[in-house]
Short mmCIF file of N, CA and C in Angstrom, two decimals:
data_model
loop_
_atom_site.label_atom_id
_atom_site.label_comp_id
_atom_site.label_asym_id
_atom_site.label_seq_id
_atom_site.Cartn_x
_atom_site.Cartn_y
_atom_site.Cartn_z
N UNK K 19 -22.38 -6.64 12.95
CA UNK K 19 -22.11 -6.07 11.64
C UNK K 19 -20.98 -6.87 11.01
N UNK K 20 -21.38 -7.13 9.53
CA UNK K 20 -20.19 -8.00 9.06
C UNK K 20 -20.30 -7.27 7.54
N UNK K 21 -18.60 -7.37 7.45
CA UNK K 21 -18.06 -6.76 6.62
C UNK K 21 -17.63 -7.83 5.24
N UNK K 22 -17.87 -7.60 3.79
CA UNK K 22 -17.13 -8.55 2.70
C UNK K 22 -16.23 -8.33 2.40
N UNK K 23 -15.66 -7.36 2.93
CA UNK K 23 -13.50 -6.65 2.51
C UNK K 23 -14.06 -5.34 2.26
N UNK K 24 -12.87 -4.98 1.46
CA UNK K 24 -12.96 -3.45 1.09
C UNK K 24 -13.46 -3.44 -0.62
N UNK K 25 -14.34 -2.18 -0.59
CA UNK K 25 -14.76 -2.15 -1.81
C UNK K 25 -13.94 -0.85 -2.62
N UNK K 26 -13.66 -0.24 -2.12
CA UNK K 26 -12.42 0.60 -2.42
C UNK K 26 -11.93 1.52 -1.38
N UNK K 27 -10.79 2.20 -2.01
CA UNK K 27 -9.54 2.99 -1.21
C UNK K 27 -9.56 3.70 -1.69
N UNK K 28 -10.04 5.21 -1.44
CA UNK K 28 -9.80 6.56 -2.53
C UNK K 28 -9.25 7.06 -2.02
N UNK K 29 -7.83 7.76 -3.07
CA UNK K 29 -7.29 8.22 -2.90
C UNK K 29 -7.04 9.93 -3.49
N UNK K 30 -5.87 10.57 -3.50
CA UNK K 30 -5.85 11.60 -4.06
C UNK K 30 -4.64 11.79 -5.02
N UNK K 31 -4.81 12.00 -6.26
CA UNK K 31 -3.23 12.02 -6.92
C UNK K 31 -2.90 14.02 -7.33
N UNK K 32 -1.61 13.92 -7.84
CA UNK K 32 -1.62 14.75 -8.53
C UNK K 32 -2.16 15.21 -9.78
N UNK K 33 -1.54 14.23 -10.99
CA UNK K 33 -1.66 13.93 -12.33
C UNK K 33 -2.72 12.44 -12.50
N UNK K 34 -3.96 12.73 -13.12
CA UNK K 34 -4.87 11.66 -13.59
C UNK K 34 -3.95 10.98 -14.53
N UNK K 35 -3.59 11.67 -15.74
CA UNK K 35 -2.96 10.70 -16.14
C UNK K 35 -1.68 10.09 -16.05
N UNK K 36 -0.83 10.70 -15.52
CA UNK K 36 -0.43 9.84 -14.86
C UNK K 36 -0.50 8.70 -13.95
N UNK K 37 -1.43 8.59 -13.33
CA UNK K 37 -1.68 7.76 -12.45
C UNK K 37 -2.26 6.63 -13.00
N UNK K 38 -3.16 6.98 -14.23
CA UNK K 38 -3.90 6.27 -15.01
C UNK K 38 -2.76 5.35 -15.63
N UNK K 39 -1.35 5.97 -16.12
CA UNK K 39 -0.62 5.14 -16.90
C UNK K 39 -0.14 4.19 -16.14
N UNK K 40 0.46 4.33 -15.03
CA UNK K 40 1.35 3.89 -13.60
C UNK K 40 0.35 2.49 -13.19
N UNK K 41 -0.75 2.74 -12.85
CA UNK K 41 -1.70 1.78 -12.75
C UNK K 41 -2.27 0.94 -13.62
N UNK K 42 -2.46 1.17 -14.68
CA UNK K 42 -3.04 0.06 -16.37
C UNK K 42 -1.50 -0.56 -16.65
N UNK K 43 -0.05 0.43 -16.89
CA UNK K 43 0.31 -0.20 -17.33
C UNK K 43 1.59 -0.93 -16.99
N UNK K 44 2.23 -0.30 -15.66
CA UNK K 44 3.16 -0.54 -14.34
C UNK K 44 2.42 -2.15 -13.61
N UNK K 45 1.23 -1.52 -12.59
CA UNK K 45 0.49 -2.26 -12.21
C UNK K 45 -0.16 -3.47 -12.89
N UNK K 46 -0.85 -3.16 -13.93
CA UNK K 46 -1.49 -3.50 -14.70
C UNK K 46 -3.09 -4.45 -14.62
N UNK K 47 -3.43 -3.18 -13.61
CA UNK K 47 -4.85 -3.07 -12.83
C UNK K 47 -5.69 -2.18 -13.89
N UNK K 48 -6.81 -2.93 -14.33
CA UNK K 48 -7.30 -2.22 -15.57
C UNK K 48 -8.82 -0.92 -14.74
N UNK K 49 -8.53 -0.41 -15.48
CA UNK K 49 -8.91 1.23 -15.49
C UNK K 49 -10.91 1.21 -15.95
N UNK K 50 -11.44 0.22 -14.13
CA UNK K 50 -12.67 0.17 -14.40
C UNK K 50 -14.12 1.27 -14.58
N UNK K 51 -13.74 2.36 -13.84
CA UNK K 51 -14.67 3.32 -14.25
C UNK K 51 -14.13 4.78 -13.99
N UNK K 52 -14.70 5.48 -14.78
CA UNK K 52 -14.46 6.86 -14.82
C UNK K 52 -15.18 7.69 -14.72
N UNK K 53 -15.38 9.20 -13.61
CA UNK K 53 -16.27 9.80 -13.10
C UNK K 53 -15.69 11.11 -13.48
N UNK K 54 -16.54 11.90 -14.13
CA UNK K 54 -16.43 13.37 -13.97
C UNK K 54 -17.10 14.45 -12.90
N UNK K 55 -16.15 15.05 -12.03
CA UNK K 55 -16.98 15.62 -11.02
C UNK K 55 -17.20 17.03 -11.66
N UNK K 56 -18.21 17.55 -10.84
CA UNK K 56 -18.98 18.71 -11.29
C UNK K 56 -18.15 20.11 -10.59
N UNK K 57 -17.01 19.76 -10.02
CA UNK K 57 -16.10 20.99 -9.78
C UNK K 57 -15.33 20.98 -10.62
N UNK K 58 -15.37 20.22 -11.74
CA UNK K 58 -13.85 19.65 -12.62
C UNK K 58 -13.12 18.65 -12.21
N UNK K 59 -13.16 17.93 -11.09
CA UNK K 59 -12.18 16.93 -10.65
C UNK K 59 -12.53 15.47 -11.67
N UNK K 60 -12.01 14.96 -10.96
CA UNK K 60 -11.88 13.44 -11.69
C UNK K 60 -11.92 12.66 -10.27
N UNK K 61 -12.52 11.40 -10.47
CA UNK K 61 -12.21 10.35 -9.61
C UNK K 61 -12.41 8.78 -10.51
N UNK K 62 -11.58 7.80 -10.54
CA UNK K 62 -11.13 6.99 -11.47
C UNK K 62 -10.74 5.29 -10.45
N UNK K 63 -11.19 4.74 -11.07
CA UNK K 63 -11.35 3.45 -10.25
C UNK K 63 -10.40 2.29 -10.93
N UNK K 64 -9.57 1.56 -10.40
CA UNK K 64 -8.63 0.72 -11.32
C UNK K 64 -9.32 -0.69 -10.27
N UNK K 65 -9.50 -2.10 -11.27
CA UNK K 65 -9.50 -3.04 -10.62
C UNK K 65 -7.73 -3.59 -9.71
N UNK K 66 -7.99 -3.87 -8.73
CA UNK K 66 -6.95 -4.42 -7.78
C UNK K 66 -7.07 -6.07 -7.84
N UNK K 67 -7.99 -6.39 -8.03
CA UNK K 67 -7.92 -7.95 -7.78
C UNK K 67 -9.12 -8.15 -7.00
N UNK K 68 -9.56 -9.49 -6.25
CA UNK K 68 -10.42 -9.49 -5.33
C UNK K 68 -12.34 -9.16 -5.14
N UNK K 69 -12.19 -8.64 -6.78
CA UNK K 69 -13.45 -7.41 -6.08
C UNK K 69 -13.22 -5.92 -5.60
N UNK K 70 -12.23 -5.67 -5.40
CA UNK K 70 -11.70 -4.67 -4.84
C UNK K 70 -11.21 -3.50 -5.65
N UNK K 71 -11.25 -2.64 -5.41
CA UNK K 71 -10.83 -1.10 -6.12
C UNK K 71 -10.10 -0.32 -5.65
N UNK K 72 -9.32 -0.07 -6.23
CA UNK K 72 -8.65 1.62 -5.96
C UNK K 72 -8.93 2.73 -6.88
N UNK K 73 -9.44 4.12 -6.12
CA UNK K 73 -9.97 4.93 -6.69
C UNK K 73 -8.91 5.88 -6.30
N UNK K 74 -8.95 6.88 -7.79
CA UNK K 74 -8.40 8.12 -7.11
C UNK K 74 -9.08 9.42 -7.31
N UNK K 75 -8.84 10.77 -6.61
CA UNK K 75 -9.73 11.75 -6.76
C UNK K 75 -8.43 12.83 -7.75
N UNK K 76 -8.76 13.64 -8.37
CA UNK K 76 -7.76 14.50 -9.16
C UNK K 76 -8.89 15.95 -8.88
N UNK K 77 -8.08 16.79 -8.62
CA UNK K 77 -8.62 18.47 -8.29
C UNK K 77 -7.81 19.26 -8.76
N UNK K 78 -7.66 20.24 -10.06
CA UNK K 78 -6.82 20.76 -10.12
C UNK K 78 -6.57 21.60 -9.23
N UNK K 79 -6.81 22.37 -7.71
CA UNK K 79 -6.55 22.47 -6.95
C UNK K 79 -6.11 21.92 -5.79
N UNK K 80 -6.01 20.46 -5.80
CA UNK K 80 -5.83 20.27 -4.51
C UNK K 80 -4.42 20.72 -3.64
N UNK K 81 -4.86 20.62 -2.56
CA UNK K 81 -3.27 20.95 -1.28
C UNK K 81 -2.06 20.39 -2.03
N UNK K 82 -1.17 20.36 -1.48
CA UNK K 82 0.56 19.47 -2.17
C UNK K 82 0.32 18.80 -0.96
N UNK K 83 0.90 17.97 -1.68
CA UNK K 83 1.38 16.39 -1.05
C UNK K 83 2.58 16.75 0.27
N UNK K 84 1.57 16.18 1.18
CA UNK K 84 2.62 16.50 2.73
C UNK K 84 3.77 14.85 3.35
N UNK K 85 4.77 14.53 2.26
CA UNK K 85 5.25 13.17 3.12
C UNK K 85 5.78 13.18 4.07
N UNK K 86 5.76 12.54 4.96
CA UNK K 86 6.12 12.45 6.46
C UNK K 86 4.95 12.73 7.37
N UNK K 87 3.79 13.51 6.82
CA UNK K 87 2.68 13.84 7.81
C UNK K 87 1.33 12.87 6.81
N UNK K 88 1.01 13.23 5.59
CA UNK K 88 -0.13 12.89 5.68
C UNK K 88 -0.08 11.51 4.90
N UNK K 89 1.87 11.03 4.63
CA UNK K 89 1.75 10.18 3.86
C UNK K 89 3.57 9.22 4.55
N UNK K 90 3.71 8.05 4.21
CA UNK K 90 4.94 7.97 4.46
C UNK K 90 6.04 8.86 3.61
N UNK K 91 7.06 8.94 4.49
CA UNK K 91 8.13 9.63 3.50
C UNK K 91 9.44 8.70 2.75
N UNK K 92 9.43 7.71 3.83
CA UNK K 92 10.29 6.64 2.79
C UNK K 92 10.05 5.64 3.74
N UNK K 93 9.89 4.34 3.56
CA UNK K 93 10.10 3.17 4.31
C UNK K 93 11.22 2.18 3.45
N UNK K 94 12.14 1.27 4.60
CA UNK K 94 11.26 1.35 5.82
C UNK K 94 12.36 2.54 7.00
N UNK K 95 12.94 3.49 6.02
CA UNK K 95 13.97 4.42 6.84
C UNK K 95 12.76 5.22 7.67
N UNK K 96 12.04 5.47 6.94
CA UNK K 96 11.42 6.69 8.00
C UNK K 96 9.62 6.32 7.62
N UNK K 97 9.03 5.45 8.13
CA UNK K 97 7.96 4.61 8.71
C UNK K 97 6.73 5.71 8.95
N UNK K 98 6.93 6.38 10.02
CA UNK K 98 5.85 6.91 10.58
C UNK K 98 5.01 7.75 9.50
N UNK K 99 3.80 8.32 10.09
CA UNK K 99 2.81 9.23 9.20
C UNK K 99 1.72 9.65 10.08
N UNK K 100 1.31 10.88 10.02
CA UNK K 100 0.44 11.54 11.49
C UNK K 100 -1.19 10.56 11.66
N UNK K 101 -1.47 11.07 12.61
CA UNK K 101 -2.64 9.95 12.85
C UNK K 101 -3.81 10.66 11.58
N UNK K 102 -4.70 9.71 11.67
CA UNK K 102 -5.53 10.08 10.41
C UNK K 102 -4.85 9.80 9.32
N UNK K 103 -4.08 9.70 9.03
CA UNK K 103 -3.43 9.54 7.51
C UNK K 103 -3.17 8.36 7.22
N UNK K 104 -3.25 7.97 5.86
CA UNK K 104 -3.06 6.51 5.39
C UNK K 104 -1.41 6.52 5.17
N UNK K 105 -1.28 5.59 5.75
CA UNK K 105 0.20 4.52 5.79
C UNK K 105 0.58 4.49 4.23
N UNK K 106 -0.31 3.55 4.24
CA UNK K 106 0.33 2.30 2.77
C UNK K 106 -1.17 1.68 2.25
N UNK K 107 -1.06 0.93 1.13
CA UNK K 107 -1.68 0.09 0.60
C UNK K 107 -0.73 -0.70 0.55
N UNK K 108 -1.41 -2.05 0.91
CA UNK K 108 -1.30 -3.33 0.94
C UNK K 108 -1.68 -4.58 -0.71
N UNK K 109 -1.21 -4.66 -1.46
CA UNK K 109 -1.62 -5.72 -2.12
C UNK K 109 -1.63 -6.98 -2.06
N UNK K 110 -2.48 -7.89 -2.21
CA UNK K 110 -2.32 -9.33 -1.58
C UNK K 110 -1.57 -9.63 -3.04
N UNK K 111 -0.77 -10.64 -2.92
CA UNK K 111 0.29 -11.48 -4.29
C UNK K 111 0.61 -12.92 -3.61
N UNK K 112 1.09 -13.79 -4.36
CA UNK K 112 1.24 -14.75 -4.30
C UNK K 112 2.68 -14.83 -4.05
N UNK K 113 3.15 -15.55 -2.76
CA UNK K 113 4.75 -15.31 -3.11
C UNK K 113 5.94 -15.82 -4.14
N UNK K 114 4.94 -16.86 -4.56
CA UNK K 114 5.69 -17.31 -6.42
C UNK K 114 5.68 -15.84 -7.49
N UNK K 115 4.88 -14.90 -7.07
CA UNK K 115 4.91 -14.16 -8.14
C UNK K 115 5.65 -12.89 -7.56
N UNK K 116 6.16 -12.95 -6.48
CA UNK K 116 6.94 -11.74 -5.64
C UNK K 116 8.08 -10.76 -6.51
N UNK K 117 8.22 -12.25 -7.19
CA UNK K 117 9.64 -11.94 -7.91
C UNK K 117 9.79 -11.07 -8.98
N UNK K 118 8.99 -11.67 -9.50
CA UNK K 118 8.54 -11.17 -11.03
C UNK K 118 8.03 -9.83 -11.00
N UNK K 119 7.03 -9.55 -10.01
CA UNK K 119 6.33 -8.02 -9.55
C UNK K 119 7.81 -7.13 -9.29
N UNK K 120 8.50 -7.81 -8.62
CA UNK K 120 10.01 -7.05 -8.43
C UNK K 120 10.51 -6.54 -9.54
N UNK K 121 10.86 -7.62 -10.40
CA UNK K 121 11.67 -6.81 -11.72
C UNK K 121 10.57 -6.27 -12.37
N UNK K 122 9.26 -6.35 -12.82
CA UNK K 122 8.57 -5.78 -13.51
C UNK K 122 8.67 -4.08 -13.03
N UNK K 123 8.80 -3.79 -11.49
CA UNK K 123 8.55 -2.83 -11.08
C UNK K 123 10.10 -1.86 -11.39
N UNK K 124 11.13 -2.62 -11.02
CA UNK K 124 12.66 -2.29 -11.73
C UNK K 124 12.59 -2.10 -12.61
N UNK K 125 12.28 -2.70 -13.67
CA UNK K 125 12.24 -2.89 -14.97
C UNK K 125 11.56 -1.28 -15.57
N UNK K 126 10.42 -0.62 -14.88
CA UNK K 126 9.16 0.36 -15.38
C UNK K 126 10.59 1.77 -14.20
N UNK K 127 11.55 1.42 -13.50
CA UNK K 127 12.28 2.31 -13.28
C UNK K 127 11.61 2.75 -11.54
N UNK K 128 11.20 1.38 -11.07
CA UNK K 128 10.14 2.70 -9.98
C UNK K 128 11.11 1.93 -8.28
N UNK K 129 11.76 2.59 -7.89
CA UNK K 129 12.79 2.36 -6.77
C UNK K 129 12.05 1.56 -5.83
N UNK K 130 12.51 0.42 -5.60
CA UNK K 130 11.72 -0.47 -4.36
C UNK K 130 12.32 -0.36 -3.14
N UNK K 131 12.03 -0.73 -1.79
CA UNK K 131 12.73 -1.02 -0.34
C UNK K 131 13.76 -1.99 -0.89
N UNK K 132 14.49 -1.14 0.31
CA UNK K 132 15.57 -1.97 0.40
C UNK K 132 15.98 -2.77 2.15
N UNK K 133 16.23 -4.07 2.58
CA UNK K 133 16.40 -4.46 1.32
C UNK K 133 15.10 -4.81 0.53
N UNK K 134 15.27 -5.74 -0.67
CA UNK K 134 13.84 -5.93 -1.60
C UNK K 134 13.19 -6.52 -1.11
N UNK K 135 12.97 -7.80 -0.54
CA UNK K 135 11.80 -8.38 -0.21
C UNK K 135 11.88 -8.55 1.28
N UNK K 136 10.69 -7.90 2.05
CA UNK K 136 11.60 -7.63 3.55
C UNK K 136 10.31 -8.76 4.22
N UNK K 137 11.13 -9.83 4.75
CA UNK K 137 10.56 -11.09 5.40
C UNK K 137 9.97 -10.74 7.32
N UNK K 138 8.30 -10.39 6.89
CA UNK K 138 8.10 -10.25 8.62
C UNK K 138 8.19 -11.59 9.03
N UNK K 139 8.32 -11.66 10.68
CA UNK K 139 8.48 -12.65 11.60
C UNK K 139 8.10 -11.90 12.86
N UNK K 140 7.64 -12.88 13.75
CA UNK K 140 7.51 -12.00 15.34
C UNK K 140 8.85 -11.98 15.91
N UNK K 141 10.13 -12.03 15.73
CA UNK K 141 11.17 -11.88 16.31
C UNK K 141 11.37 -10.31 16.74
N UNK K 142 12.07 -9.87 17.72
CA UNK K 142 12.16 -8.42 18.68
C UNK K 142 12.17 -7.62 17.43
N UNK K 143 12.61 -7.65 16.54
CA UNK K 143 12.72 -6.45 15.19
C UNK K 143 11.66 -6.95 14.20
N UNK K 144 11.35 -7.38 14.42
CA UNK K 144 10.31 -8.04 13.27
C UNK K 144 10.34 -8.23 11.57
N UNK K 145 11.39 -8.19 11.75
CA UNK K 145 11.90 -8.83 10.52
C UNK K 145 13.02 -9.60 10.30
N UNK K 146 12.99 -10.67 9.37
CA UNK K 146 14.34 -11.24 9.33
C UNK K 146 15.07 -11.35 8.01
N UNK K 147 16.61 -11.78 7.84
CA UNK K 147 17.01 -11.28 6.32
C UNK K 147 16.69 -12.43 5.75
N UNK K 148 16.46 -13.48 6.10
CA UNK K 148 16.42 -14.64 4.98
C UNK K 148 14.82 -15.40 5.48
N UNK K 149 13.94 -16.03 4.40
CA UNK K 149 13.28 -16.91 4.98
C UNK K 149 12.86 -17.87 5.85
N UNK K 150 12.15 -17.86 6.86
CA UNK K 150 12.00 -18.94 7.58
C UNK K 150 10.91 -19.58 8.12
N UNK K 151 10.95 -20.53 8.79
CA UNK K 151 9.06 -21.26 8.91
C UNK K 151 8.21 -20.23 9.95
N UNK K 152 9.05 -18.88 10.67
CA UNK K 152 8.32 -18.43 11.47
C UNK K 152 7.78 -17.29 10.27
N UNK K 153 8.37 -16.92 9.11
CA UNK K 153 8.12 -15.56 8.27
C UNK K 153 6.27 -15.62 8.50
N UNK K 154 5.69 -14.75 8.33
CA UNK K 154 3.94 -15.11 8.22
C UNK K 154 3.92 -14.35 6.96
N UNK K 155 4.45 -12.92 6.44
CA UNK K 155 4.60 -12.44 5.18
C UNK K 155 5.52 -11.83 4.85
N UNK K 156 5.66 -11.62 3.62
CA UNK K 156 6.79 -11.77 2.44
C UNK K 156 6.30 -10.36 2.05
N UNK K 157 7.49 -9.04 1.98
CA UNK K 157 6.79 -7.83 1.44
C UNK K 157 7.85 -7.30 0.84
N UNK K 158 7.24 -6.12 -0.58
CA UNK K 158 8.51 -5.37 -0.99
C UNK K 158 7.77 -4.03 -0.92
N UNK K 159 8.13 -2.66 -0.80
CA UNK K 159 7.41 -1.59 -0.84
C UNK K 159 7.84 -0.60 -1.92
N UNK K 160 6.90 0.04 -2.58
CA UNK K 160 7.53 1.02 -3.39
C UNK K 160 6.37 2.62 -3.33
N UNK K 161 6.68 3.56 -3.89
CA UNK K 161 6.22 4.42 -3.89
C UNK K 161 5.68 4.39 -5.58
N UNK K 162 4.08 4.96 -5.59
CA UNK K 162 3.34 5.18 -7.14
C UNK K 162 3.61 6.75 -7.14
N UNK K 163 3.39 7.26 -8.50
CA UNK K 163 3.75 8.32 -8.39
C UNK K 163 3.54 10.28 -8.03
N UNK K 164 2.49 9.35 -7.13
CA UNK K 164 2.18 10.66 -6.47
C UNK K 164 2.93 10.31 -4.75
N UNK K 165 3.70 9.31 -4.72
CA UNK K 165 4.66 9.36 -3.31
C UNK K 165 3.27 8.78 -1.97
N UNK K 166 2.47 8.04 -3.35
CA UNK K 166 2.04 7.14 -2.03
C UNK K 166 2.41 5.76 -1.69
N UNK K 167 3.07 5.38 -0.82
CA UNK K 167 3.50 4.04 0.01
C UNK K 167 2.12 2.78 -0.29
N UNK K 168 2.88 2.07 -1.19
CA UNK K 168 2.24 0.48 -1.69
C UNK K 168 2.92 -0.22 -1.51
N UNK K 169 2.69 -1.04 -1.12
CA UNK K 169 2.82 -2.70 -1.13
C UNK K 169 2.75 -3.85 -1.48
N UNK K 170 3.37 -4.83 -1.78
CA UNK K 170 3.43 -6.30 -2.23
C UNK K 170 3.07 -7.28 -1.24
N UNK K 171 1.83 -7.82 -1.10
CA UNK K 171 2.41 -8.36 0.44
C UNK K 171 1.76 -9.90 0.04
N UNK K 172 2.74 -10.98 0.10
CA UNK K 172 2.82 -12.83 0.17
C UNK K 172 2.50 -12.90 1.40
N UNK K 173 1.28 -13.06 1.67
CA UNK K 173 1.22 -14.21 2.86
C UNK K 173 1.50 -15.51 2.92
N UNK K 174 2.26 -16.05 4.47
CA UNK K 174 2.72 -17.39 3.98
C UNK K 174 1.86 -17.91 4.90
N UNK K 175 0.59 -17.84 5.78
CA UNK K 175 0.45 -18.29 6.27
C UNK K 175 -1.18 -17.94 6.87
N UNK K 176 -1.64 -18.34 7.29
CA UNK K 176 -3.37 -18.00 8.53
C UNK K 176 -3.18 -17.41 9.17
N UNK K 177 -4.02 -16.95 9.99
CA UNK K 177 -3.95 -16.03 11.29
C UNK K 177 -4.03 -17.28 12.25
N UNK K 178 -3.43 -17.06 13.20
CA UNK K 178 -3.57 -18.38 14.53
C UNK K 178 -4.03 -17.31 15.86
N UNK K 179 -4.45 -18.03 16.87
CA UNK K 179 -5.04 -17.49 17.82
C UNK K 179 -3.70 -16.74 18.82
N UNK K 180 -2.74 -17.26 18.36
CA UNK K 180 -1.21 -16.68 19.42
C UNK K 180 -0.80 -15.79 18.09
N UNK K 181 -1.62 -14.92 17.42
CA UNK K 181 -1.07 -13.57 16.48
C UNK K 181 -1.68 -12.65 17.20
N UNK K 182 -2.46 -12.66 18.20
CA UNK K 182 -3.12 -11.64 18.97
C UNK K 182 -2.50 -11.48 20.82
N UNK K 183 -1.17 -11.40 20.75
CA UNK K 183 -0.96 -11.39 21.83
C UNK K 183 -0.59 -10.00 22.87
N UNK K 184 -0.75 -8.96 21.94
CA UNK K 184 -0.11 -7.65 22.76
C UNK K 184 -1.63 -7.06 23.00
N UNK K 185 -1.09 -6.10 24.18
CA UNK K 185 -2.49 -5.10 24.74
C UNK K 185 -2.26 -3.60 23.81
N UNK K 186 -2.81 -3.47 23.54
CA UNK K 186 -3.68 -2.11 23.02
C UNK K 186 -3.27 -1.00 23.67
N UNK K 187 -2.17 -0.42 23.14
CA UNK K 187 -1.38 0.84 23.94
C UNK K 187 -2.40 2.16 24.19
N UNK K 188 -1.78 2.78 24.90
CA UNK K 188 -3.18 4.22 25.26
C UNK K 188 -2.07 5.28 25.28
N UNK K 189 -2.55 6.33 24.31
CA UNK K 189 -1.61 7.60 24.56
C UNK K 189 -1.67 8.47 26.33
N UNK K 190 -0.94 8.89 26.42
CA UNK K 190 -0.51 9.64 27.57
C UNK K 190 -1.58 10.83 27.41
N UNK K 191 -1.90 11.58 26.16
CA UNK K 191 -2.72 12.54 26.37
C UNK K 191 -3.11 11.98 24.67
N UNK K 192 -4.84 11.11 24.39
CA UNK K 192 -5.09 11.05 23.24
C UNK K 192 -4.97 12.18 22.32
N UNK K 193 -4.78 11.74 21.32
CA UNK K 193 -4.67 13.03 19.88
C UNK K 193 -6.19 13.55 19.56
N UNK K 194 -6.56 14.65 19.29
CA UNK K 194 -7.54 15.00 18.69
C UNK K 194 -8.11 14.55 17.44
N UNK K 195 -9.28 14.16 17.19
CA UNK K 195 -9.84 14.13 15.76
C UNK K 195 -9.79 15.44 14.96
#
């Protein structure tokens, strides 16, 4: 089985329009289709780049937003999020344009990681403060405004056959589906 990437990521917001504005005009991922669901919801598709989509679902009922369990609650202070639950979105960027996505995102008022552009490396912490030939990507993180965890992410580099070097941890007692 072979896969062409992702064709979208649906998500769940609070406010459609809000999200709608945050994304056309923050992002400035244009606002490719729009669905009316037959309970009243909404689900709304913004181009990402790539071919790729992000969708979101709107219910005027849905649950409240759980951070720390079904979503991050801040990175990179407090990382984790329960199993099943989405982390983050990832955006691919160019790292010439890292910068600019930075202040644009300052600029629209929306709080980034600190610090701002956080340089992975395989070193014991996996990150380092300044650039270097081992960095593989270049990331800044911010929260959209329903407090879901996105990303900027510069790759500087390929995958090589020594990026696959750890074993595959096993819980002590697996988690339930």
């Amino acid at each position: 089985m072979r896969t062409n990437g992702i064709n979208h990521l649906a998500l769940v917001c609070r406010d459609m329009a809000e999200t709608v504005r945050f994304y056309t005009e923050v992002l400035e991922m244009p606002l490719v289709k729009t669905v009316a669901l037959p309970d009243g919801g909404q689900h709304f598709f913004f181009d990402c780049g790539g071919g790729s989509t992000v969708a979101f679902f709107w219910w005027p009922d849905a649950p409240p937003a759980a951070p720390g369990i079904a979503a991050v609650a801040d990175f990179p202070a407090r990382p984790k999020s329960a199993v099943g639950s989405m982390n983050h979105v990832a955006f691919h960027m160019e790292d010439e344009a890292l910068e600019a996505a930075i202040g644009r995102l300052q600029a629209a008022g929306v709080k980034v990681s600190l610090p701002v552009v956080i340089n992975h490396d395989d070193s014991e912490m996996g990150v380092a403060r300044e650039p270097h030939p081992g960095v593989w990507i270049r990331s800044v993180y911010f929260q959209d405004p329903n407090g879901i965890m996105l990303e900027f992410a510069a790759t500087l580099r390929g995958w090589r056959p020594d990026d696959v070097r750890h074993p595959p941890a096993r819980a002590v007692q697996p988690a339930e589906a």
